[in-house]
Amino acid sequence: MIKYLANIDFVLWSLRGRPSSSKWSKYADKHPEDEQFIRALSVMSRLSFNKPEMKEDEKRGLYNSIIAQNGIGSKTTRKRVISIVSRVAAVVVCALFVGSAVWFGLRSYDHNKTEVADVRPLPLSSVEMPEQVTIISDNTAIAISTTLMARVECSSTGEIVVNGEQMAVNSSESFDLLVPKTFRATVTLADNTKIWLNENTKIRISSQSGTSARSVEIDGEGFFKVTHNPDDPFVVSGQEIAAVVKGTTFDICSSSNPNLRQYVVLIDGCVDVDMPTIGERVTLAPKQVLNYNNNSYMTTTADVSSYIGWREESIVINNNSIVEVIASLSDYYGIEASCANRVSKICCSGRLVLFDDINKTLEVLTSITPIRYEWRGKTLYVESN
Amino acid sequence: MAKKILHSQLEGKSANESFGLLYNTYIDDLYAFGVSMGANHTFVKDAIHDVFLAMLTKKRDLSQIRDIESYLFRSLNNRIIDSWRTQPNEVNVEALVTVSVEPTQAEHIDEAYIATQMASHLNQVMQKLTYNQRSAVYLRIMCDMKYSKIAAILNCTEHAARKFVSKGLANLRKYQSELGKWIKN
């Protein structure tokens, strides 16, 4: 055995999958009785070449990133361009600031005018995210829900009802609805359009009467089921993309957070996506996804269920390990969790319904996989049976 | 083993389809090569991103590239070498060989132990090779490439590529005979 294992040519032949053209293959055929050779092969069968691999979603993400950035330049070139542009922008901003200060100074000196405070609301991206689901109307913030799901209904008479309780705000004025981490919300508008809002999402709903009745602004992710009205398009404005629809079902993710992707997913009907920054408009067909990134976009046909799983209060598990599933639950319920090492080898597939009570969800998970869980203080601990 | 894409396979395909085919064919081999040469995972992903992006933007006509596989490996190799000029300490060579040690029968415990020691020593010797020897041995053994292709990737003559491989294998051979003595004891 040793004379074979000490021979690098034998070792490499064995590691390369024992190609039949080698002298070692011929030797094996001629000497099937050589026990030392067979034992050496047995040792070598435990060894294999290591081939580090990227995960499928990493590969897909890298591909999308390359396609999206085609034409913008490599990362190093881009950094250089950004550096030059930001320097020029800084000079322009300084010049504008000094210029406007001088202009307003002269005006107030000459005409003795007082400036009226700007009463326009803050941009949605600047509104601070509270700890509970909150409505802001007329500069008044009202925390409306401590449960994981808030249901907001706007009636045609201007009343707003949250989880069955009437609120002291009126939908004849525009209002902001803020949904922090771990919470979800649904909104039913006066025209019966229904909106599902994911966590970390802010939405500004315009007055439910008048010409802008069918327009909202969103910073985060929302799923829209828009009531059909061919004469009055419904406009959803994101941070850099906007969707114009007449009656359809789609999902939009457009956040001011640069770490989040911006995309529109069409379930059925038809949606026009406006990208004002690059002056383009694209019409999507059902099951198409438009990804927007760094002033460029790409449309693909995709499995929409992976995009809208969050809305159905469930997560889609596709041969993921239990560790990944527990990490998703940890994010969703906002809890700390840890898993024993052996759990990482257990994988499962399917759709896991997310109940309001995490224990109910975990009971379902433990009934279909060989794991058990316990609470150690506020930390969830998961191990295999 | 690296696969070869010929220009004839790209004929009649749109730019996006050609790119998708090239990406899917080479992404795994490029990533494995980069990581096995000691670059960290994030850097390899960024470098592959830039390699493909450069191919898309600068070489719109793929017929300009004589050998696509060599072009991709060589671009990645150049980026790895460039990165070490600026950050020479970030070298962490990935194990060349992995071992399965779970004994299937009682008498196989010795075999599992020997296999573990062999893997450990092989990986140590691979780490001791120079960069050119390691990459040449890797491309020759893992990717089954011809010397002319290895020479194109490492930017050297074919003679030099043969020398890198033979010196690398000589080092492995030397170690292997030492391991033989150790097993006897």
PDB file of N, CA and C in Angstrom, chain A residues 29 203-204 294 315:
ATOM      1  N   ASP A  29      -5.928  -3.548 -14.242  1.00  0.00           N
ATOM      2  CA  ASP A  29      -6.556  -4.622 -15.016  1.00  0.00           C
ATOM      3  C   ASP A  29      -5.723  -5.903 -14.967  1.00  0.00           C
ATOM      4  N   ILE A 203     -45.181  54.629   3.293  1.00  0.00           N
ATOM      5  CA  ILE A 203     -46.009  54.950   2.124  1.00  0.00           C
ATOM      6  C   ILE A 203     -46.735  56.263   2.390  1.00  0.00           C
ATOM      7  N   ARG A 204     -46.789  57.113   1.371  1.00  0.00           N
ATOM      8  CA  ARG A 204     -47.533  58.380   1.487  1.00  0.00           C
ATOM      9  C   ARG A 204     -48.737  58.259   0.566  1.00  0.00           C
ATOM     10  N   ASN A 294     -28.366  51.424 -10.346  1.00  0.00           N
ATOM     11  CA  ASN A 294     -27.357  52.371 -10.853  1.00  0.00           C
ATOM     12  C   ASN A 294     -27.674  52.902 -12.251  1.00  0.00           C
ATOM     13  N   ILE A 315     -42.955  31.928   4.046  1.00  0.00           N
ATOM     14  CA  ILE A 315     -41.671  32.009   3.355  1.00  0.00           C
ATOM     15  C   ILE A 315     -41.523  30.775   2.475  1.00  0.00           C
TER      16      ILE A 315
END
